[in-house]
JSON list of C-alpha atoms in Angstrom, two decimals:
[
{"chain": "W", "resi": 26, "resn": "ASP", "atom": "CA", "xyz": [-8.66, -11.22, -16.63]},
{"chain": "W", "resi": 27, "resn": "ILE", "atom": "CA", "xyz": [-6.36, -11.21, -13.63]},
{"chain": "W", "resi": 28, "resn": "VAL", "atom": "CA", "xyz": [-6.63, -14.59, -11.89]},
{"chain": "W", "resi": 29, "resn": "MET", "atom": "CA", "xyz": [-6.44, -14.62, -8.10]},
{"chain": "W", "resi": 30, "resn": "THR", "atom": "CA", "xyz": [-5.28, -17.80, -6.38]},
{"chain": "W", "resi": 31, "resn": "GLN", "atom": "CA", "xyz": [-5.63, -18.30, -2.63]},
{"chain": "W", "resi": 32, "resn": "SER", "atom": "CA", "xyz": [-4.06, -20.89, -0.38]},
{"chain": "W", "resi": 33, "resn": "PRO", "atom": "CA", "xyz": [-4.92, -22.77, 1.63]},
{"chain": "W", "resi": 34, "resn": "LEU", "atom": "CA", "xyz": [-8.60, -23.20, 0.80]},
{"chain": "W", "resi": 35, "resn": "SER", "atom": "CA", "xyz": [-9.32, -24.55, 4.26]},
{"chain": "W", "resi": 36, "resn": "LEU", "atom": "CA", "xyz": [-7.60, -23.37, 7.43]},
{"chain": "W", "resi": 37, "resn": "PRO", "atom": "CA", "xyz": [-8.30, -24.96, 10.83]},
{"chain": "W", "resi": 38, "resn": "VAL", "atom": "CA", "xyz": [-6.86, -22.82, 13.62]},
{"chain": "W", "resi": 39, "resn": "THR", "atom": "CA", "xyz": [-6.63, -23.17, 17.39]},
{"chain": "W", "resi": 40, "resn": "PRO", "atom": "CA", "xyz": [-7.93, -20.09, 19.23]},
{"chain": "W", "resi": 41, "resn": "GLY", "atom": "CA", "xyz": [-5.10, -17.83, 20.28]},
{"chain": "W", "resi": 42, "resn": "GLU", "atom": "CA", "xyz": [-2.79, -18.99, 17.53]},
{"chain": "W", "resi": 43, "resn": "SER", "atom": "CA", "xyz": [-1.98, -17.03, 14.39]},
{"chain": "W", "resi": 44, "resn": "ALA", "atom": "CA", "xyz": [-3.10, -17.79, 10.85]},
{"chain": "W", "resi": 45, "resn": "SER", "atom": "CA", "xyz": [-1.90, -16.74, 7.42]},
{"chain": "W", "resi": 46, "resn": "ILE", "atom": "CA", "xyz": [-3.61, -16.78, 4.04]},
{"chain": "W", "resi": 47, "resn": "SER", "atom": "CA", "xyz": [-1.74, -16.37, 0.80]},
{"chain": "W", "resi": 48, "resn": "CYS", "atom": "CA", "xyz": [-3.09, -14.70, -2.32]},
{"chain": "W", "resi": 49, "resn": "ARG", "atom": "CA", "xyz": [-1.28, -14.65, -5.64]},
{"chain": "W", "resi": 50, "resn": "SER", "atom": "CA", "xyz": [-2.28, -12.73, -8.75]},
{"chain": "W", "resi": 51, "resn": "SER", "atom": "CA", "xyz": [-1.53, -13.69, -12.35]},
{"chain": "W", "resi": 52, "resn": "GLN", "atom": "CA", "xyz": [-0.07, -10.22, -12.95]},
{"chain": "W", "resi": 53, "resn": "SER", "atom": "CA", "xyz": [1.27, -7.42, -10.83]},
{"chain": "W", "resi": 54, "resn": "LEU", "atom": "CA", "xyz": [-1.26, -5.37, -8.89]},
{"chain": "W", "resi": 55, "resn": "LEU", "atom": "CA", "xyz": [1.20, -2.52, -8.35]},
{"chain": "W", "resi": 56, "resn": "ASP", "atom": "CA", "xyz": [0.06, 0.64, -10.09]},
{"chain": "W", "resi": 57, "resn": "SER", "atom": "CA", "xyz": [2.25, 3.53, -11.24]},
{"chain": "W", "resi": 58, "resn": "ASN", "atom": "CA", "xyz": [1.17, 5.49, -8.15]},
{"chain": "W", "resi": 59, "resn": "GLY", "atom": "CA", "xyz": [2.85, 2.88, -5.93]},
{"chain": "W", "resi": 60, "resn": "HIS", "atom": "CA", "xyz": [-0.36, 1.33, -4.66]},
{"chain": "W", "resi": 61, "resn": "ASN", "atom": "CA", "xyz": [-1.18, -2.38, -4.75]},
{"chain": "W", "resi": 62, "resn": "TYR", "atom": "CA", "xyz": [-4.85, -2.75, -5.65]},
{"chain": "W", "resi": 63, "resn": "LEU", "atom": "CA", "xyz": [-5.47, -5.76, -3.44]},
{"chain": "W", "resi": 64, "resn": "ASP", "atom": "CA", "xyz": [-8.22, -6.01, -0.82]},
{"chain": "W", "resi": 65, "resn": "TRP", "atom": "CA", "xyz": [-9.15, -8.62, 1.76]},
{"chain": "W", "resi": 66, "resn": "TYR", "atom": "CA", "xyz": [-12.76, -9.36, 2.74]},
{"chain": "W", "resi": 67, "resn": "LEU", "atom": "CA", "xyz": [-14.28, -11.63, 5.35]},
{"chain": "W", "resi": 68, "resn": "GLN", "atom": "CA", "xyz": [-17.67, -13.23, 4.89]},
{"chain": "W", "resi": 69, "resn": "LYS", "atom": "CA", "xyz": [-18.89, -14.51, 8.24]},
{"chain": "W", "resi": 70, "resn": "PRO", "atom": "CA", "xyz": [-21.51, -17.27, 8.18]},
{"chain": "W", "resi": 71, "resn": "GLY", "atom": "CA", "xyz": [-24.85, -15.96, 6.96]},
{"chain": "W", "resi": 72, "resn": "GLN", "atom": "CA", "xyz": [-23.52, -12.42, 6.48]},
{"chain": "W", "resi": 73, "resn": "SER", "atom": "CA", "xyz": [-22.43, -10.11, 3.69]},
{"chain": "W", "resi": 74, "resn": "PRO", "atom": "CA", "xyz": [-18.72, -9.72, 3.04]},
{"chain": "W", "resi": 75, "resn": "GLN", "atom": "CA", "xyz": [-16.97, -7.04, 5.05]},
{"chain": "W", "resi": 76, "resn": "LEU", "atom": "CA", "xyz": [-13.85, -5.10, 4.15]},
{"chain": "W", "resi": 77, "resn": "LEU", "atom": "CA", "xyz": [-10.78, -5.90, 6.23]},
{"chain": "W", "resi": 78, "resn": "ILE", "atom": "CA", "xyz": [-7.80, -4.55, 4.27]},
{"chain": "W", "resi": 79, "resn": "TYR", "atom": "CA", "xyz": [-7.51, -2.28, 1.22]},
{"chain": "W", "resi": 80, "resn": "LEU", "atom": "CA", "xyz": [-4.55, -1.40, -0.98]},
{"chain": "W", "resi": 81, "resn": "GLY", "atom": "CA", "xyz": [-2.67, -4.41, 0.32]},
{"chain": "W", "resi": 82, "resn": "SER", "atom": "CA", "xyz": [-1.95, -3.26, 3.85]},
{"chain": "W", "resi": 83, "resn": "ASN", "atom": "CA", "xyz": [-4.41, -0.62, 5.04]},
{"chain": "W", "resi": 84, "resn": "ARG", "atom": "CA", "xyz": [-6.85, -1.75, 7.72]},
{"chain": "W", "resi": 85, "resn": "ALA", "atom": "CA", "xyz": [-10.43, -0.63, 7.17]},
{"chain": "W", "resi": 86, "resn": "SER", "atom": "CA", "xyz": [-12.22, 1.36, 9.81]},
{"chain": "W", "resi": 87, "resn": "GLY", "atom": "CA", "xyz": [-13.09, -0.68, 12.89]},
{"chain": "W", "resi": 88, "resn": "VAL", "atom": "CA", "xyz": [-10.97, -3.69, 11.94]},
{"chain": "W", "resi": 89, "resn": "PRO", "atom": "CA", "xyz": [-8.94, -5.02, 14.90]},
{"chain": "W", "resi": 90, "resn": "ASP", "atom": "CA", "xyz": [-5.18, -4.67, 14.66]},
{"chain": "W", "resi": 91, "resn": "ARG", "atom": "CA", "xyz": [-4.95, -8.46, 14.89]},
{"chain": "W", "resi": 92, "resn": "PHE", "atom": "CA", "xyz": [-5.52, -8.34, 11.13]},
{"chain": "W", "resi": 93, "resn": "SER", "atom": "CA", "xyz": [-2.65, -7.27, 8.93]},
{"chain": "W", "resi": 94, "resn": "GLY", "atom": "CA", "xyz": [-1.99, -7.34, 5.22]},
{"chain": "W", "resi": 95, "resn": "SER", "atom": "CA", "xyz": [1.35, -7.41, 3.47]},
{"chain": "W", "resi": 96, "resn": "GLY", "atom": "CA", "xyz": [2.90, -8.05, 0.09]},
{"chain": "W", "resi": 97, "resn": "SER", "atom": "CA", "xyz": [3.41, -6.34, -3.22]},
{"chain": "W", "resi": 98, "resn": "GLY", "atom": "CA", "xyz": [3.24, -7.07, -6.91]},
{"chain": "W", "resi": 99, "resn": "THR", "atom": "CA", "xyz": [1.80, -10.56, -7.23]},
{"chain": "W", "resi": 100, "resn": "ASP", "atom": "CA", "xyz": [2.21, -12.06, -3.73]},
{"chain": "W", "resi": 101, "resn": "PHE", "atom": "CA", "xyz": [0.11, -11.01, -0.76]},
{"chain": "W", "resi": 102, "resn": "THR", "atom": "CA", "xyz": [-0.57, -12.32, 2.72]},
{"chain": "W", "resi": 103, "resn": "LEU", "atom": "CA", "xyz": [-3.29, -11.76, 5.27]},
{"chain": "W", "resi": 104, "resn": "LYS", "atom": "CA", "xyz": [-2.17, -12.52, 8.80]},
{"chain": "W", "resi": 105, "resn": "ILE", "atom": "CA", "xyz": [-4.51, -12.94, 11.73]},
{"chain": "W", "resi": 106, "resn": "SER", "atom": "CA", "xyz": [-2.81, -12.83, 15.10]},
{"chain": "W", "resi": 107, "resn": "ARG", "atom": "CA", "xyz": [-4.45, -14.45, 18.12]},
{"chain": "W", "resi": 108, "resn": "VAL", "atom": "CA", "xyz": [-7.38, -15.97, 16.23]},
{"chain": "W", "resi": 109, "resn": "GLU", "atom": "CA", "xyz": [-10.73, -15.68, 17.98]},
{"chain": "W", "resi": 110, "resn": "ALA", "atom": "CA", "xyz": [-13.96, -17.61, 17.48]},
{"chain": "W", "resi": 111, "resn": "GLU", "atom": "CA", "xyz": [-15.53, -14.57, 15.81]},
{"chain": "W", "resi": 112, "resn": "ASP", "atom": "CA", "xyz": [-12.92, -14.74, 13.01]},
{"chain": "W", "resi": 113, "resn": "VAL", "atom": "CA", "xyz": [-14.60, -17.82, 11.54]},
{"chain": "W", "resi": 114, "resn": "GLY", "atom": "CA", "xyz": [-15.76, -17.45, 7.94]},
{"chain": "W", "resi": 115, "resn": "VAL", "atom": "CA", "xyz": [-14.51, -17.28, 4.38]},
{"chain": "W", "resi": 116, "resn": "TYR", "atom": "CA", "xyz": [-11.72, -14.87, 3.53]},
{"chain": "W", "resi": 117, "resn": "TYR", "atom": "CA", "xyz": [-11.47, -13.50, 0.00]},
{"chain": "W", "resi": 118, "resn": "CYS", "atom": "CA", "xyz": [-8.75, -11.52, -1.68]},
{"chain": "W", "resi": 119, "resn": "MET", "atom": "CA", "xyz": [-9.86, -9.23, -4.49]},
{"chain": "W", "resi": 120, "resn": "GLN", "atom": "CA", "xyz": [-7.93, -7.25, -7.06]},
{"chain": "W", "resi": 121, "resn": "ALA", "atom": "CA", "xyz": [-9.19, -3.86, -8.15]},
{"chain": "W", "resi": 122, "resn": "LEU", "atom": "CA", "xyz": [-6.44, -2.88, -10.58]},
{"chain": "W", "resi": 123, "resn": "GLU", "atom": "CA", "xyz": [-8.41, -3.98, -13.60]},
{"chain": "W", "resi": 124, "resn": "THR", "atom": "CA", "xyz": [-11.83, -5.62, -14.00]},
{"chain": "W", "resi": 125, "resn": "VAL", "atom": "CA", "xyz": [-12.46, -6.80, -10.45]},
{"chain": "W", "resi": 126, "resn": "THR", "atom": "CA", "xyz": [-11.78, -10.45, -9.67]},
{"chain": "W", "resi": 127, "resn": "PHE", "atom": "CA", "xyz": [-11.90, -12.40, -6.43]},
{"chain": "W", "resi": 128, "resn": "GLY", "atom": "CA", "xyz": [-9.92, -15.33, -5.14]},
{"chain": "W", "resi": 129, "resn": "GLN", "atom": "CA", "xyz": [-11.69, -18.64, -4.50]},
{"chain": "W", "resi": 130, "resn": "GLY", "atom": "CA", "xyz": [-11.95, -17.99, -0.79]},
{"chain": "W", "resi": 131, "resn": "THR", "atom": "CA", "xyz": [-10.28, -19.55, 2.25]},
{"chain": "W", "resi": 132, "resn": "ARG", "atom": "CA", "xyz": [-12.52, -21.06, 4.91]},
{"chain": "W", "resi": 133, "resn": "LEU", "atom": "CA", "xyz": [-11.17, -20.48, 8.41]},
{"chain": "W", "resi": 134, "resn": "GLU", "atom": "CA", "xyz": [-12.53, -22.76, 11.10]},
{"chain": "W", "resi": 135, "resn": "ILE", "atom": "CA", "xyz": [-11.78, -23.19, 14.76]},
{"chain": "W", "resi": 136, "resn": "LYS", "atom": "CA", "xyz": [-10.21, -26.47, 15.81]},
{"chain": "Z", "resi": 10, "resn": "GLN", "atom": "CA", "xyz": [-23.50, 5.14, 8.82]},
{"chain": "Z", "resi": 11, "resn": "VAL", "atom": "CA", "xyz": [-24.12, 4.29, 5.19]},
{"chain": "Z", "resi": 12, "resn": "GLN", "atom": "CA", "xyz": [-26.69, 1.55, 4.63]},
{"chain": "Z", "resi": 13, "resn": "LEU", "atom": "CA", "xyz": [-27.57, -0.26, 1.41]},
{"chain": "Z", "resi": 14, "resn": "GLN", "atom": "CA", "xyz": [-30.69, -2.31, 0.77]},
{"chain": "Z", "resi": 15, "resn": "GLU", "atom": "CA", "xyz": [-31.32, -4.49, -2.26]},
{"chain": "Z", "resi": 16, "resn": "SER", "atom": "CA", "xyz": [-34.84, -5.02, -3.54]},
{"chain": "Z", "resi": 17, "resn": "GLY", "atom": "CA", "xyz": [-36.47, -6.82, -6.42]},
{"chain": "Z", "resi": 18, "resn": "PRO", "atom": "CA", "xyz": [-38.20, -10.05, -7.42]},
{"chain": "Z", "resi": 19, "resn": "GLY", "atom": "CA", "xyz": [-36.89, -13.21, -5.81]},
{"chain": "Z", "resi": 20, "resn": "LEU", "atom": "CA", "xyz": [-38.00, -15.37, -8.72]},
{"chain": "Z", "resi": 21, "resn": "VAL", "atom": "CA", "xyz": [-37.35, -14.73, -12.41]},
{"chain": "Z", "resi": 22, "resn": "LYS", "atom": "CA", "xyz": [-38.27, -16.96, -15.34]},
{"chain": "Z", "resi": 23, "resn": "PRO", "atom": "CA", "xyz": [-35.60, -18.18, -17.74]},
{"chain": "Z", "resi": 24, "resn": "SER", "atom": "CA", "xyz": [-34.97, -15.84, -20.70]},
{"chain": "Z", "resi": 25, "resn": "GLU", "atom": "CA", "xyz": [-36.51, -12.89, -18.83]},
{"chain": "Z", "resi": 26, "resn": "THR", "atom": "CA", "xyz": [-34.79, -9.87, -17.29]},
{"chain": "Z", "resi": 27, "resn": "LEU", "atom": "CA", "xyz": [-33.59, -9.70, -13.70]},
{"chain": "Z", "resi": 28, "resn": "SER", "atom": "CA", "xyz": [-34.05, -6.22, -12.22]},
{"chain": "Z", "resi": 29, "resn": "LEU", "atom": "CA", "xyz": [-32.75, -5.15, -8.82]},
{"chain": "Z", "resi": 30, "resn": "THR", "atom": "CA", "xyz": [-32.47, -1.83, -7.05]},
{"chain": "Z", "resi": 31, "resn": "CYS", "atom": "CA", "xyz": [-30.09, -0.84, -4.29]},
{"chain": "Z", "resi": 32, "resn": "SER", "atom": "CA", "xyz": [-31.36, 1.96, -2.07]},
{"chain": "Z", "resi": 33, "resn": "VAL", "atom": "CA", "xyz": [-28.75, 3.99, -0.22]},
{"chain": "Z", "resi": 34, "resn": "SER", "atom": "CA", "xyz": [-29.31, 5.75, 3.10]},
{"chain": "Z", "resi": 35, "resn": "GLY", "atom": "CA", "xyz": [-26.92, 7.66, 5.32]},
{"chain": "Z", "resi": 36, "resn": "GLY", "atom": "CA", "xyz": [-24.90, 8.65, 2.27]},
{"chain": "Z", "resi": 37, "resn": "SER", "atom": "CA", "xyz": [-25.28, 9.97, -1.25]},
{"chain": "Z", "resi": 38, "resn": "THR", "atom": "CA", "xyz": [-24.99, 8.28, -4.62]},
{"chain": "Z", "resi": 39, "resn": "SER", "atom": "CA", "xyz": [-23.74, 11.65, -5.89]},
{"chain": "Z", "resi": 40, "resn": "SER", "atom": "CA", "xyz": [-20.21, 10.52, -5.12]},
{"chain": "Z", "resi": 41, "resn": "TYR", "atom": "CA", "xyz": [-18.14, 7.33, -5.19]},
{"chain": "Z", "resi": 42, "resn": "TYR", "atom": "CA", "xyz": [-18.56, 4.18, -7.24]},
{"chain": "Z", "resi": 43, "resn": "TRP", "atom": "CA", "xyz": [-21.41, 1.71, -6.68]},
{"chain": "Z", "resi": 44, "resn": "SER", "atom": "CA", "xyz": [-21.07, -1.97, -7.40]},
{"chain": "Z", "resi": 45, "resn": "TRP", "atom": "CA", "xyz": [-23.03, -5.21, -7.85]},
{"chain": "Z", "resi": 46, "resn": "ILE", "atom": "CA", "xyz": [-21.57, -8.56, -6.80]},
{"chain": "Z", "resi": 47, "resn": "ARG", "atom": "CA", "xyz": [-23.23, -11.96, -6.81]},
{"chain": "Z", "resi": 48, "resn": "GLN", "atom": "CA", "xyz": [-22.68, -15.30, -5.12]},
{"chain": "Z", "resi": 49, "resn": "PRO", "atom": "CA", "xyz": [-24.17, -18.54, -6.48]},
{"chain": "Z", "resi": 50, "resn": "PRO", "atom": "CA", "xyz": [-25.32, -20.98, -3.80]},
{"chain": "Z", "resi": 51, "resn": "GLY", "atom": "CA", "xyz": [-22.33, -22.49, -2.03]},
{"chain": "Z", "resi": 52, "resn": "LYS", "atom": "CA", "xyz": [-19.83, -20.68, -4.25]},
{"chain": "Z", "resi": 53, "resn": "GLY", "atom": "CA", "xyz": [-17.57, -17.66, -4.20]},
{"chain": "Z", "resi": 54, "resn": "LEU", "atom": "CA", "xyz": [-18.03, -14.02, -5.11]},
{"chain": "Z", "resi": 55, "resn": "GLU", "atom": "CA", "xyz": [-18.38, -12.75, -8.66]},
{"chain": "Z", "resi": 56, "resn": "TRP", "atom": "CA", "xyz": [-18.17, -9.07, -9.51]},
{"chain": "Z", "resi": 57, "resn": "ILE", "atom": "CA", "xyz": [-20.87, -7.97, -11.94]},
{"chain": "Z", "resi": 58, "resn": "GLY", "atom": "CA", "xyz": [-19.97, -4.33, -12.51]},
{"chain": "Z", "resi": 59, "resn": "ASN", "atom": "CA", "xyz": [-19.97, -0.85, -11.10]},
{"chain": "Z", "resi": 60, "resn": "ILE", "atom": "CA", "xyz": [-21.04, 2.69, -11.86]},
{"chain": "Z", "resi": 61, "resn": "TYR", "atom": "CA", "xyz": [-19.52, 6.04, -10.98]},
{"chain": "Z", "resi": 62, "resn": "TYR", "atom": "CA", "xyz": [-21.93, 8.73, -9.86]},
{"chain": "Z", "resi": 63, "resn": "THR", "atom": "CA", "xyz": [-21.33, 10.46, -13.18]},
{"chain": "Z", "resi": 64, "resn": "GLY", "atom": "CA", "xyz": [-22.86, 7.47, -14.93]},
{"chain": "Z", "resi": 65, "resn": "SER", "atom": "CA", "xyz": [-19.65, 5.89, -16.18]},
{"chain": "Z", "resi": 66, "resn": "THR", "atom": "CA", "xyz": [-19.84, 2.09, -16.00]},
{"chain": "Z", "resi": 67, "resn": "ASN", "atom": "CA", "xyz": [-17.52, -0.91, -15.91]},
{"chain": "Z", "resi": 68, "resn": "TYR", "atom": "CA", "xyz": [-18.76, -4.47, -16.41]},
{"chain": "Z", "resi": 69, "resn": "ASN", "atom": "CA", "xyz": [-17.48, -7.98, -16.00]},
{"chain": "Z", "resi": 70, "resn": "PRO", "atom": "CA", "xyz": [-16.54, -9.04, -19.55]},
{"chain": "Z", "resi": 71, "resn": "SER", "atom": "CA", "xyz": [-18.31, -12.36, -19.08]},
{"chain": "Z", "resi": 72, "resn": "LEU", "atom": "CA", "xyz": [-21.61, -10.57, -18.42]},
{"chain": "Z", "resi": 73, "resn": "ARG", "atom": "CA", "xyz": [-21.16, -7.34, -20.39]},
{"chain": "Z", "resi": 74, "resn": "SER", "atom": "CA", "xyz": [-23.54, -8.23, -23.21]},
{"chain": "Z", "resi": 75, "resn": "ARG", "atom": "CA", "xyz": [-26.40, -8.79, -20.75]},
{"chain": "Z", "resi": 76, "resn": "VAL", "atom": "CA", "xyz": [-25.78, -6.23, -17.97]},
{"chain": "Z", "resi": 77, "resn": "THR", "atom": "CA", "xyz": [-26.84, -2.65, -17.46]},
{"chain": "Z", "resi": 78, "resn": "ILE", "atom": "CA", "xyz": [-26.14, -0.70, -14.28]},
{"chain": "Z", "resi": 79, "resn": "SER", "atom": "CA", "xyz": [-27.67, 2.72, -13.79]},
{"chain": "Z", "resi": 80, "resn": "VAL", "atom": "CA", "xyz": [-27.78, 5.31, -11.03]},
{"chain": "Z", "resi": 81, "resn": "ASP", "atom": "CA", "xyz": [-30.54, 7.72, -10.06]},
{"chain": "Z", "resi": 82, "resn": "THR", "atom": "CA", "xyz": [-28.99, 10.30, -7.78]},
{"chain": "Z", "resi": 83, "resn": "SER", "atom": "CA", "xyz": [-32.34, 12.06, -7.28]},
{"chain": "Z", "resi": 84, "resn": "LYS", "atom": "CA", "xyz": [-33.74, 8.88, -5.71]},
{"chain": "Z", "resi": 85, "resn": "ASN", "atom": "CA", "xyz": [-30.39, 7.94, -4.15]},
{"chain": "Z", "resi": 86, "resn": "HIS", "atom": "CA", "xyz": [-30.40, 4.47, -5.60]},
{"chain": "Z", "resi": 87, "resn": "PHE", "atom": "CA", "xyz": [-28.73, 2.46, -8.31]},
{"chain": "Z", "resi": 88, "resn": "SER", "atom": "CA", "xyz": [-30.01, -0.47, -10.32]},
{"chain": "Z", "resi": 89, "resn": "LEU", "atom": "CA", "xyz": [-29.02, -3.68, -12.05]},
{"chain": "Z", "resi": 90, "resn": "LYS", "atom": "CA", "xyz": [-30.61, -5.23, -15.11]},
{"chain": "Z", "resi": 91, "resn": "LEU", "atom": "CA", "xyz": [-29.51, -8.63, -16.36]},
{"chain": "Z", "resi": 92, "resn": "THR", "atom": "CA", "xyz": [-31.19, -9.88, -19.51]},
{"chain": "Z", "resi": 93, "resn": "SER", "atom": "CA", "xyz": [-31.81, -13.38, -20.87]},
{"chain": "Z", "resi": 94, "resn": "VAL", "atom": "CA", "xyz": [-31.28, -15.06, -17.51]},
{"chain": "Z", "resi": 95, "resn": "THR", "atom": "CA", "xyz": [-30.70, -18.78, -17.08]},
{"chain": "Z", "resi": 96, "resn": "ALA", "atom": "CA", "xyz": [-30.39, -21.06, -14.07]},
{"chain": "Z", "resi": 97, "resn": "ALA", "atom": "CA", "xyz": [-26.70, -20.11, -13.93]},
{"chain": "Z", "resi": 98, "resn": "ASP", "atom": "CA", "xyz": [-27.78, -16.62, -12.83]},
{"chain": "Z", "resi": 99, "resn": "THR", "atom": "CA", "xyz": [-29.37, -17.98, -9.66]},
{"chain": "Z", "resi": 100, "resn": "ALA", "atom": "CA", "xyz": [-27.44, -16.33, -6.84]},
{"chain": "Z", "resi": 101, "resn": "ARG", "atom": "CA", "xyz": [-27.48, -14.00, -3.91]},
{"chain": "Z", "resi": 102, "resn": "TYR", "atom": "CA", "xyz": [-26.98, -10.50, -5.27]},
{"chain": "Z", "resi": 103, "resn": "TYR", "atom": "CA", "xyz": [-25.17, -7.86, -3.22]},
{"chain": "Z", "resi": 104, "resn": "CYS", "atom": "CA", "xyz": [-24.78, -4.15, -3.78]},
{"chain": "Z", "resi": 105, "resn": "ALA", "atom": "CA", "xyz": [-21.82, -2.30, -2.33]},
{"chain": "Z", "resi": 106, "resn": "ARG", "atom": "CA", "xyz": [-20.25, 1.12, -2.14]},
{"chain": "Z", "resi": 107, "resn": "VAL", "atom": "CA", "xyz": [-16.77, 1.42, -3.56]},
{"chain": "Z", "resi": 108, "resn": "ALA", "atom": "CA", "xyz": [-14.92, 4.10, -1.62]},
{"chain": "Z", "resi": 109, "resn": "ALA", "atom": "CA", "xyz": [-13.15, 5.44, -4.69]},
{"chain": "Z", "resi": 110, "resn": "PHE", "atom": "CA", "xyz": [-13.22, 8.77, -6.48]},
{"chain": "Z", "resi": 111, "resn": "TRP", "atom": "CA", "xyz": [-11.31, 11.00, -8.85]},
{"chain": "Z", "resi": 112, "resn": "SER", "atom": "CA", "xyz": [-9.87, 14.36, -7.83]},
{"chain": "Z", "resi": 113, "resn": "ASN", "atom": "CA", "xyz": [-7.60, 16.49, -10.00]},
{"chain": "Z", "resi": 114, "resn": "TYR", "atom": "CA", "xyz": [-6.93, 13.47, -12.23]},
{"chain": "Z", "resi": 115, "resn": "ASN", "atom": "CA", "xyz": [-5.83, 11.42, -9.21]},
{"chain": "Z", "resi": 116, "resn": "TYR", "atom": "CA", "xyz": [-7.66, 8.24, -8.22]},
{"chain": "Z", "resi": 117, "resn": "TYR", "atom": "CA", "xyz": [-8.31, 7.57, -4.55]},
{"chain": "Z", "resi": 118, "resn": "TYR", "atom": "CA", "xyz": [-9.38, 4.08, -3.50]},
{"chain": "Z", "resi": 119, "resn": "SER", "atom": "CA", "xyz": [-10.16, 2.45, -0.17]},
{"chain": "Z", "resi": 120, "resn": "GLY", "atom": "CA", "xyz": [-12.15, -0.68, -0.91]},
{"chain": "Z", "resi": 121, "resn": "MET", "atom": "CA", "xyz": [-15.78, -1.79, -0.94]},
{"chain": "Z", "resi": 122, "resn": "ASP", "atom": "CA", "xyz": [-16.58, -0.43, 2.46]},
{"chain": "Z", "resi": 123, "resn": "PHE", "atom": "CA", "xyz": [-20.35, -0.82, 2.78]},
{"chain": "Z", "resi": 124, "resn": "TRP", "atom": "CA", "xyz": [-22.43, -3.77, 1.59]},
{"chain": "Z", "resi": 125, "resn": "GLY", "atom": "CA", "xyz": [-26.11, -4.54, 1.48]},
{"chain": "Z", "resi": 126, "resn": "GLN", "atom": "CA", "xyz": [-27.43, -7.66, 3.16]},
{"chain": "Z", "resi": 127, "resn": "GLY", "atom": "CA", "xyz": [-28.03, -9.26, -0.23]},
{"chain": "Z", "resi": 128, "resn": "THR", "atom": "CA", "xyz": [-31.10, -10.61, -1.97]},
{"chain": "Z", "resi": 129, "resn": "THR", "atom": "CA", "xyz": [-31.58, -14.10, -3.32]},
{"chain": "Z", "resi": 130, "resn": "VAL", "atom": "CA", "xyz": [-32.72, -14.41, -6.92]},
{"chain": "Z", "resi": 131, "resn": "THR", "atom": "CA", "xyz": [-33.78, -17.77, -8.30]},
{"chain": "Z", "resi": 132, "resn": "VAL", "atom": "CA", "xyz": [-34.17, -18.34, -12.02]},
{"chain": "Z", "resi": 133, "resn": "SER", "atom": "CA", "xyz": [-36.81, -20.98, -12.59]},
{"chain": "Z", "resi": 134, "resn": "SER", "atom": "CA", "xyz": [-39.97, -21.51, -14.58]}
]
């Protein structure tokens, strides 16, 4: 299995500031077609997960441009610019190159 | 707008079979992949498996011996069966659409874009 490791696991952020979450995979997620099979999901309190970013850097429909994904191979980053109160929740990275696996989750809270 | 709704018993006895159905509206199960994911209380997400509309399946190796996912395109739903359950299978179970498909031997993927609200299943006697 591909192991996904997120850091930090807890992220207190002041509203208006930016935040970054790192996700590392135990093997490269770059396929022969040039795509990185890495997604980011946000699970808001009491809700189902929602897709934020797919294939490493593509924003899903309706996702604010404050959210951006970057990285390739084994190292990926989710950046949230100008954090708002509604961004609170647990962020998960997920690889879809092989049998799907998720990171442990990063809990973002407002200071 | 695609909507998914999980249904099934909220309580299952140890050693019995957990059976859930995910009903899809606003879209068709005659395309894309369809997935089951679970989340034990207070823990993270665990992928259970998925099914392509053709019936081809992929399962989490840790659950493969106990899991069956099927799709009924005529009823526009897909199902999960998990046998020989224990307390460790207590979780909230989610179904999701995987926006992925094959065309001319090329694979197109854009994430798990629609999720159900989830259903809690407790394994207890």
